[in-house]
Short mmCIF file of C-alpha atoms and ligand atoms in Angstrom, two decimals:
data_model
loop_
_atom_site.label_atom_id
_atom_site.label_comp_id
_atom_site.label_asym_id
_atom_site.label_seq_id
_atom_site.Cartn_x
_atom_site.Cartn_y
_atom_site.Cartn_z
CA MET E 23 24.68 25.96 -0.59
CA ALA E 24 22.61 23.43 1.32
CA LYS E 25 21.72 20.43 -0.79
CA LEU E 26 19.41 17.47 -0.55
CA PHE E 27 20.46 14.40 1.41
CA ASP E 28 20.98 12.07 -1.50
CA VAL E 29 19.00 8.94 -0.67
CA TYR E 30 16.89 8.58 -3.79
CA PRO E 31 18.16 7.49 -7.22
CA LEU E 32 16.28 9.80 -9.62
CA PHE E 33 15.07 9.50 -13.21
CA ASP E 34 15.77 12.65 -15.19
CA ILE E 35 12.09 13.59 -15.58
CA GLN E 36 10.28 16.47 -13.91
CA PRO E 37 6.52 15.99 -13.82
CA GLU E 38 4.58 19.24 -13.84
CA LYS E 39 0.96 18.21 -14.08
CA GLY E 40 -1.21 15.14 -14.06
CA ASN E 41 -4.63 14.20 -15.38
CA GLY E 42 -6.18 10.78 -14.81
CA VAL E 43 -3.56 8.17 -15.68
CA TRP E 44 -1.42 10.72 -17.49
CA ILE E 45 1.51 12.81 -16.34
CA TYR E 46 3.04 15.72 -18.28
CA ASP E 47 6.64 16.78 -17.78
CA LYS E 48 8.07 20.28 -17.88
CA ASN E 49 8.58 19.96 -21.66
CA GLY E 50 4.94 19.00 -22.20
CA GLU E 51 5.76 15.33 -22.90
CA LYS E 52 2.97 12.93 -21.92
CA TYR E 53 3.51 9.74 -19.87
CA LEU E 54 1.22 6.84 -18.99
CA ASP E 55 1.49 6.39 -15.22
CA LEU E 56 1.27 2.73 -14.25
CA TYR E 57 3.08 3.26 -10.96
CA GLY E 58 1.34 6.20 -9.28
CA GLY E 59 4.35 7.20 -7.19
CA HIS E 60 4.54 3.97 -5.18
CA ALA E 61 0.83 3.00 -5.46
CA VAL E 62 -0.39 6.33 -4.20
CA ILE E 63 -2.65 7.48 -7.04
CA SER E 64 -5.88 5.56 -6.54
CA ILE E 65 -8.50 7.71 -8.30
CA GLY E 66 -6.25 9.31 -10.94
CA HIS E 67 -4.21 12.48 -10.95
CA SER E 68 -6.09 15.74 -10.30
CA HIS E 69 -9.53 14.16 -10.27
CA PRO E 70 -12.02 17.06 -10.48
CA HIS E 71 -14.03 15.99 -7.42
CA TYR E 72 -10.83 15.66 -5.38
CA VAL E 73 -9.41 18.98 -6.57
CA GLY E 74 -12.75 20.65 -5.90
CA MET E 75 -12.96 19.34 -2.33
CA LEU E 76 -9.37 20.28 -1.52
CA ASN E 77 -9.82 23.78 -2.96
CA GLU E 78 -13.02 24.28 -1.03
CA GLN E 79 -11.30 23.26 2.19
CA LEU E 80 -8.24 25.42 1.47
CA ASN E 81 -10.53 28.41 1.31
CA LYS E 82 -12.07 27.56 4.67
CA LEU E 83 -9.50 26.25 7.13
CA VAL E 84 -6.36 24.26 6.51
CA PHE E 85 -5.46 23.05 9.93
CA TYR E 86 -6.30 23.09 13.56
CA SER E 87 -5.01 20.62 16.12
CA ASN E 88 -6.80 17.56 17.47
CA SER E 89 -7.80 19.46 20.60
CA ILE E 90 -11.02 20.74 19.03
CA GLN E 91 -13.77 19.06 17.07
CA ASN E 92 -13.26 18.25 13.40
CA PRO E 93 -16.41 16.67 11.94
CA LEU E 94 -14.52 15.74 8.78
CA GLN E 95 -12.74 13.03 10.78
CA SER E 96 -16.02 11.36 11.74
CA GLU E 97 -17.31 11.67 8.18
CA LEU E 98 -14.16 9.98 6.91
CA ALA E 99 -14.38 7.23 9.54
CA SER E 100 -18.01 6.58 8.77
CA LYS E 101 -17.55 6.43 4.98
CA LEU E 102 -14.47 4.25 5.36
CA GLY E 103 -16.30 1.84 7.66
CA GLU E 104 -19.19 1.65 5.22
CA LEU E 105 -17.12 1.00 2.11
CA SER E 106 -14.61 -1.37 3.66
CA GLY E 107 -17.17 -3.47 5.52
CA TYR E 108 -15.65 -2.56 8.93
CA LYS E 109 -18.64 -0.54 10.03
CA ASP E 110 -18.32 -0.57 13.79
CA TRP E 111 -14.52 -0.19 13.90
CA GLN E 112 -12.55 2.85 15.12
CA LEU E 113 -10.22 5.06 13.12
CA PHE E 114 -7.01 6.75 14.26
CA LEU E 115 -5.63 9.19 11.71
CA CYS E 116 -1.96 9.90 11.08
CA ASN E 117 0.26 11.02 8.20
CA SER E 118 2.05 8.08 6.60
CA GLY E 119 2.36 4.32 6.39
CA ALA E 120 5.29 4.00 8.76
CA GLU E 121 3.44 6.07 11.32
CA ALA E 122 0.32 3.94 10.95
CA ASN E 123 2.35 0.79 11.59
CA GLU E 124 4.22 2.28 14.57
CA ASN E 125 0.87 3.16 16.13
CA ALA E 126 -0.42 -0.34 15.40
CA PHE E 127 2.59 -1.85 17.24
CA LYS E 128 1.97 0.48 20.18
CA LEU E 129 -1.68 -0.46 20.32
CA ALA E 130 -0.81 -4.13 20.19
CA SER E 131 1.60 -3.94 23.09
CA PHE E 132 -0.77 -1.78 25.14
CA HIS E 133 -3.33 -4.50 24.56
CA ASN E 134 -1.37 -7.58 25.58
CA GLU E 135 1.76 -6.13 27.22
CA LYS E 136 3.99 -8.31 25.08
CA LYS E 137 6.95 -7.33 22.97
CA THR E 138 7.81 -9.53 19.99
CA ILE E 139 6.48 -8.60 16.54
CA ILE E 140 6.50 -11.22 13.79
CA SER E 141 6.94 -10.13 10.20
CA PHE E 142 7.65 -12.16 7.06
CA THR E 143 10.35 -12.43 4.44
CA LYS E 144 9.83 -10.11 1.47
CA GLY E 145 7.50 -8.03 3.63
CA PHE E 146 7.83 -4.29 4.03
CA HIS E 147 6.31 -2.13 6.71
CA GLY E 148 7.96 1.22 6.16
CA ARG E 149 10.98 2.64 7.90
CA THR E 150 9.77 1.20 11.18
CA SER E 151 11.37 -1.18 13.62
CA LEU E 152 10.67 -3.80 10.96
CA SER E 153 12.47 -1.99 8.17
CA VAL E 154 15.05 -4.73 8.17
CA ALA E 155 12.42 -6.89 6.52
CA THR E 156 12.48 -4.69 3.50
CA THR E 157 15.33 -5.73 1.32
CA ASP E 158 18.32 -7.94 0.92
CA SER E 159 20.56 -4.89 0.63
CA ALA E 160 23.87 -5.50 2.37
CA LYS E 161 23.88 -1.90 3.50
CA ILE E 162 20.97 -2.44 5.86
CA LYS E 163 22.57 -4.34 8.67
CA ALA E 164 20.33 -4.45 11.70
CA PRO E 165 16.96 -3.61 13.13
CA VAL E 166 17.06 -0.06 14.40
CA ASN E 167 14.32 0.01 16.96
CA GLN E 168 14.63 -1.76 20.26
CA VAL E 169 11.20 -1.01 21.70
CA HIS E 170 9.94 -4.24 20.22
CA ASP E 171 11.79 -7.44 19.48
CA THR E 172 11.29 -8.48 15.91
CA MET E 173 11.22 -11.94 14.43
CA MET E 174 11.15 -12.56 10.68
CA LEU E 175 9.63 -15.83 9.49
CA PRO E 176 9.39 -17.31 5.99
CA PHE E 177 6.32 -16.03 4.15
CA ASN E 178 3.45 -18.47 3.65
CA ASP E 179 5.16 -21.03 5.94
CA GLU E 180 2.54 -22.32 8.36
CA ASP E 181 4.90 -24.69 10.18
CA ALA E 182 7.37 -21.91 11.01
CA LEU E 183 4.51 -19.81 12.31
CA LYS E 184 3.23 -22.62 14.50
CA GLU E 185 6.68 -23.28 15.91
CA ALA E 186 7.27 -19.58 16.63
CA PHE E 187 4.07 -19.36 18.66
CA GLU E 188 4.74 -22.61 20.49
CA GLN E 189 8.25 -21.57 21.47
CA ASN E 190 7.78 -17.91 22.37
CA SER E 191 5.25 -16.73 24.92
CA ASN E 192 6.07 -13.06 24.26
CA ILE E 193 4.53 -12.70 20.79
CA CYS E 194 2.72 -9.41 20.75
CA ALA E 195 1.61 -9.17 17.12
CA VAL E 196 1.92 -10.58 13.64
CA ILE E 197 2.06 -8.03 10.84
CA VAL E 198 1.31 -9.19 7.31
CA GLU E 199 0.60 -7.34 4.09
CA GLY E 200 -2.74 -8.09 2.46
CA ILE E 201 -0.63 -8.63 -0.64
CA GLN E 202 3.12 -8.10 -0.41
CA GLY E 203 4.13 -5.02 -2.38
CA ILE E 204 7.72 -3.99 -2.73
CA GLY E 205 8.87 -7.56 -2.01
CA GLY E 206 7.59 -8.49 -5.49
CA ILE E 207 3.79 -8.83 -5.30
CA HIS E 208 3.34 -12.07 -3.40
CA VAL E 209 -0.16 -13.08 -2.38
CA PRO E 210 -0.53 -14.86 0.97
CA THR E 211 -2.38 -18.13 0.75
CA GLU E 212 -5.82 -18.20 2.26
CA SER E 213 -4.74 -20.97 4.56
CA PHE E 214 -1.67 -19.02 5.77
CA MET E 215 -3.80 -15.97 6.60
CA LYS E 216 -6.27 -18.21 8.43
CA LYS E 217 -3.44 -19.74 10.47
CA ILE E 218 -2.18 -16.29 11.45
CA ARG E 219 -5.71 -15.47 12.61
CA GLU E 220 -6.02 -18.75 14.48
CA TYR E 221 -2.69 -18.49 16.33
CA CYS E 222 -3.16 -14.81 17.17
CA SER E 223 -6.52 -15.63 18.76
CA LEU E 224 -5.19 -18.71 20.53
CA TYR E 225 -2.07 -17.06 21.96
CA ASN E 226 -3.48 -13.58 22.71
CA ALA E 227 -1.50 -11.85 19.98
CA VAL E 228 -2.73 -9.11 17.67
CA MET E 229 -3.14 -9.66 13.93
CA ILE E 230 -2.15 -6.52 12.03
CA ALA E 231 -3.00 -6.37 8.32
CA ASP E 232 -0.71 -3.86 6.61
CA GLU E 233 -2.91 -2.57 3.79
CA ILE E 234 -0.78 0.45 3.06
CA GLN E 235 -0.08 -0.72 -0.48
CA SER E 236 -2.72 -3.39 -1.04
CA GLY E 237 -5.65 -1.46 0.44
CA TYR E 238 -8.08 1.12 -0.75
CA GLY E 239 -9.54 -0.96 -3.55
CA ARG E 240 -6.28 -1.72 -5.31
CA SER E 241 -6.77 -5.49 -5.22
CA GLY E 242 -10.41 -5.34 -6.33
CA LYS E 243 -11.58 -5.78 -2.73
CA PHE E 244 -11.36 -2.84 -0.36
CA PHE E 245 -8.51 -4.53 1.54
CA GLY E 246 -6.23 -7.27 0.21
CA HIS E 247 -6.71 -9.55 3.25
CA GLN E 248 -10.43 -9.73 2.43
CA TRP E 249 -9.56 -12.17 -0.36
CA ALA E 250 -8.59 -14.65 2.37
CA GLY E 251 -11.83 -14.14 4.30
CA VAL E 252 -10.10 -13.29 7.59
CA GLU E 253 -10.71 -10.44 9.97
CA PRO E 254 -7.56 -8.98 11.54
CA ASP E 255 -7.54 -6.94 14.76
CA ILE E 256 -5.88 -3.84 13.33
CA ILE E 257 -5.63 -2.60 9.74
CA THR E 258 -3.10 0.02 8.66
CA MET E 259 -3.47 2.18 5.56
CA ALA E 260 -1.93 5.18 3.79
CA LYS E 261 -0.81 5.66 0.14
CA GLY E 262 -4.03 5.46 -1.96
CA MET E 263 -6.04 6.82 0.96
CA GLY E 264 -5.24 10.42 0.00
CA ASN E 265 -4.46 10.02 -3.72
CA GLY E 266 -1.19 11.89 -3.13
CA PHE E 267 -2.13 13.95 -0.12
CA PRO E 268 -0.17 12.58 2.90
CA ILE E 269 -2.60 10.72 5.15
CA GLY E 270 -2.45 7.44 7.01
CA GLY E 271 -4.88 5.59 9.22
CA VAL E 272 -5.22 2.76 11.68
CA LEU E 273 -8.54 0.95 11.64
CA ILE E 274 -9.04 -0.63 15.04
CA SER E 275 -11.37 -3.44 16.10
CA PRO E 276 -14.08 -2.55 18.63
CA LYS E 277 -12.37 -4.79 21.18
CA PHE E 278 -9.65 -2.15 21.71
CA GLU E 279 -10.62 0.59 24.10
CA ALA E 280 -9.15 4.06 23.68
CA TRP E 281 -8.05 6.30 26.53
CA HIS E 282 -7.04 9.94 26.28
CA GLY E 283 -3.37 10.30 25.47
CA MET E 284 -2.97 6.68 24.35
CA LEU E 285 -1.98 7.73 20.80
CA GLY E 286 -1.49 11.16 19.31
CA THR E 287 -0.13 13.28 16.48
CA THR E 288 -0.06 16.97 15.57
CA PHE E 289 -1.02 16.80 11.91
CA GLY E 290 -2.91 13.51 11.73
CA GLY E 291 -6.51 13.95 10.61
CA ASN E 292 -6.08 17.60 9.65
CA HIS E 293 -8.86 19.23 7.67
CA LEU E 294 -7.17 19.09 4.29
CA ALA E 295 -6.11 15.47 4.69
CA CYS E 296 -9.65 14.48 5.67
CA SER E 297 -11.06 16.28 2.64
CA ALA E 298 -8.67 14.35 0.43
CA GLY E 299 -9.61 11.08 2.14
CA ILE E 300 -13.35 11.70 1.81
CA ALA E 301 -12.99 12.70 -1.86
CA VAL E 302 -11.12 9.45 -2.58
CA LEU E 303 -13.86 7.34 -0.99
CA ASP E 304 -16.56 9.26 -2.87
CA VAL E 305 -14.88 8.58 -6.21
CA LEU E 306 -14.07 4.93 -5.44
CA GLN E 307 -17.76 4.41 -4.77
CA LYS E 308 -19.34 6.57 -7.48
CA GLU E 309 -17.09 5.32 -10.27
CA PHE E 310 -17.13 1.63 -9.22
CA LEU E 311 -13.35 1.58 -9.17
CA LEU E 312 -13.05 -1.71 -7.25
CA THR E 313 -14.98 -3.44 -10.00
CA ASN E 314 -12.85 -1.73 -12.61
CA ALA E 315 -9.67 -2.83 -10.81
CA THR E 316 -10.85 -6.45 -11.01
CA THR E 317 -12.02 -6.30 -14.62
CA VAL E 318 -9.02 -4.49 -16.07
CA GLY E 319 -6.58 -6.21 -13.70
CA ASP E 320 -7.75 -9.77 -14.54
CA TRP E 321 -7.56 -9.01 -18.25
CA LEU E 322 -4.09 -7.42 -17.97
CA MET E 323 -2.74 -10.38 -16.01
CA GLU E 324 -4.09 -12.81 -18.56
CA GLU E 325 -2.54 -10.89 -21.45
CA LEU E 326 0.79 -10.40 -19.66
CA ALA E 327 1.14 -14.13 -19.07
CA LYS E 328 1.14 -14.70 -22.88
CA ILE E 329 4.18 -12.48 -23.48
CA SER E 330 7.47 -14.23 -24.09
CA GLY E 331 10.05 -13.68 -21.38
CA VAL E 332 7.35 -13.49 -18.70
CA LYS E 333 7.93 -16.19 -16.10
CA GLU E 334 5.05 -15.49 -13.74
CA VAL E 335 2.30 -12.92 -13.26
CA ARG E 336 1.16 -12.42 -9.67
CA GLY E 337 -1.31 -10.24 -7.85
CA LYS E 338 -4.95 -9.24 -7.70
CA GLY E 339 -6.83 -6.40 -9.33
CA LEU E 340 -4.50 -3.56 -10.28
CA MET E 341 -1.68 -4.70 -8.01
CA ILE E 342 0.35 -6.75 -10.45
CA GLY E 343 3.83 -8.25 -10.34
CA VAL E 344 5.40 -9.46 -13.58
CA GLU E 345 8.35 -11.75 -13.00
CA MET E 346 10.67 -11.95 -16.00
CA ASP E 347 13.44 -14.33 -16.97
CA THR E 348 15.82 -11.41 -16.69
CA GLU E 349 16.39 -8.32 -14.52
CA VAL E 350 13.85 -5.61 -15.27
CA ALA E 351 15.86 -2.40 -14.70
CA SER E 352 16.59 -1.88 -18.39
CA ILE E 353 13.06 -2.92 -19.41
CA ARG E 354 11.66 -0.24 -17.08
CA LYS E 355 14.05 2.35 -18.47
CA ASP E 356 13.10 1.52 -22.07
CA LEU E 357 9.41 1.68 -21.20
CA LEU E 358 9.93 5.08 -19.62
CA PHE E 359 12.24 6.75 -22.09
CA ASP E 360 11.21 5.07 -25.37
CA HIS E 361 7.50 4.60 -24.71
CA HIS E 362 6.74 7.13 -21.95
CA ILE E 363 5.30 4.60 -19.51
CA PHE E 364 6.03 4.58 -15.77
CA THR E 365 6.29 1.20 -14.05
CA GLY E 366 7.79 0.14 -10.73
CA GLY E 367 10.56 -2.21 -9.64
CA ALA E 368 10.65 -4.50 -6.63
CA SER E 369 13.30 -5.75 -4.23
CA GLU E 370 13.34 -8.88 -6.40
CA LYS E 371 15.30 -7.61 -9.38
CA ASN E 372 13.40 -9.69 -11.96
CA THR E 373 9.99 -8.37 -10.99
CA LEU E 374 8.22 -5.36 -12.41
CA ARG E 375 5.35 -3.83 -10.44
CA LEU E 376 2.22 -2.28 -11.95
CA LEU E 377 0.23 -0.08 -9.58
CA PRO E 378 -1.80 2.23 -11.85
CA PRO E 379 -4.73 4.45 -10.90
CA LEU E 380 -7.81 2.30 -10.41
CA ASN E 381 -9.64 3.96 -13.28
CA LEU E 382 -7.20 2.58 -15.85
CA THR E 383 -9.05 1.54 -19.01
CA LYS E 384 -8.40 -1.49 -21.24
CA GLU E 385 -7.42 0.88 -24.01
CA GLN E 386 -4.68 2.37 -21.85
CA GLY E 387 -3.71 -1.12 -20.72
CA LEU E 388 -3.39 -2.16 -24.36
CA LYS E 389 -0.99 0.69 -25.02
CA PHE E 390 1.18 -0.68 -22.24
CA LEU E 391 0.90 -4.29 -23.44
CA GLN E 392 2.05 -3.38 -26.95
CA ALA E 393 5.05 -1.43 -25.65
CA PHE E 394 5.91 -4.06 -23.06
CA LYS E 395 5.83 -6.87 -25.62
CA LYS E 396 8.28 -4.99 -27.81
CA VAL E 397 10.63 -4.05 -24.98
CA ALA E 398 10.52 -7.56 -23.47
CA GLU E 399 11.32 -9.13 -26.85
CA GLU E 400 14.31 -6.80 -27.29
CA ALA E 401 15.52 -7.55 -23.76
CA MET E 402 15.33 -11.32 -24.31
CA ALA E 403 16.96 -11.20 -27.77
C1 PLP L 502 3.20 -2.35 2.75
C2 PLP L 502 3.81 -1.04 3.16
N1 PLP L 502 3.81 -0.72 4.45
C3 PLP L 502 4.33 0.46 4.88
C4 PLP L 502 4.89 1.35 3.99
C5 PLP L 502 5.45 2.65 4.47
O1 PLP L 502 4.67 3.72 4.10
P1 PLP L 502 5.27 5.20 4.12
O2 PLP L 502 6.32 5.27 3.08
O3 PLP L 502 4.09 6.09 3.89
O4 PLP L 502 5.85 5.40 5.49
C6 PLP L 502 4.94 1.03 2.62
C7 PLP L 502 5.57 1.94 1.66
O5 PLP L 502 6.00 1.55 0.60
C8 PLP L 502 4.38 -0.20 2.21
O6 PLP L 502 4.39 -0.56 0.92
#
């Protein structure tokens, strides 16, 4: 019998339905979801507006290729531009984060005909040519893609960045997460982001903001890099964009000119994906979820910092990293199996990640805080 290629360690839980921040397993047990399947659930599981729009589209047309007109794509682009503040930018639609980043690299090298892409330690950009930046795992030995040269620099290190630009005339792009996700929720300093912007402009390189995890309102601003007040040249997104439906996008500055055949994909921007994307934007706006992310997130971070065993709390909005004095694997397991709360890990073993739906309430947050306090105390005892 054919079996699955075993690349994922699995928890022995089988979710069957979701509602808001809650997930129910096949035995009817209820779980508080503070992880959203790697930061994917932005507006809550099975939001009625989202379900309604997807159902309506399913009954009409599921897919036709990008060779004919699909007005849903323009509607999505226009709403996205409006909400994110990038009104006159251009949108290319694809299916995942890795694909969005690959297209961003392509665009960058079409633009300046250079080859080297700079990424940063603890960064993650999907299973792309920069996947080596993901983890310290000894099993991942080398960059896999040779189309671009890659250079990894220390995060938040302005001197290293300056030196790299001064010594290498082939720098095509710098890719940086608005807030680092899987690396352990590290926020770039405003000054670091401004330096990236400055050097990219000075040396004709392209600044790519990877907002795949930190975008779509998660940080309390539409995109994480907006906290630093910089404007990149290309912004990549996925995850929360479809609230679980696979969709990715590349938001492209007006200075890039498209030509037919430059980029392409079979499924990207299909009718169902666009419906999901539009529904997410509708709900983010109507329910003021960016404001909620800030209010509930600030409060959670403040409360978390008071708990014994917590070394540092990092992040913005509802993208929170809790660094503990100890490894968090068993804390996460206890939260899941004893208290029915999903949380995430990070490549830093002492850091727990919280990436809940953006409509999390304080009441639900309090449930987590009480459980976490108990579990953390036991772990430190
Ligand atoms: C910042 C960032 N970039 C890119 C990716 C890759 O996205 P995908 O898994 O959809 O390819 C991820 C996924 O975790 C991510 O967090």
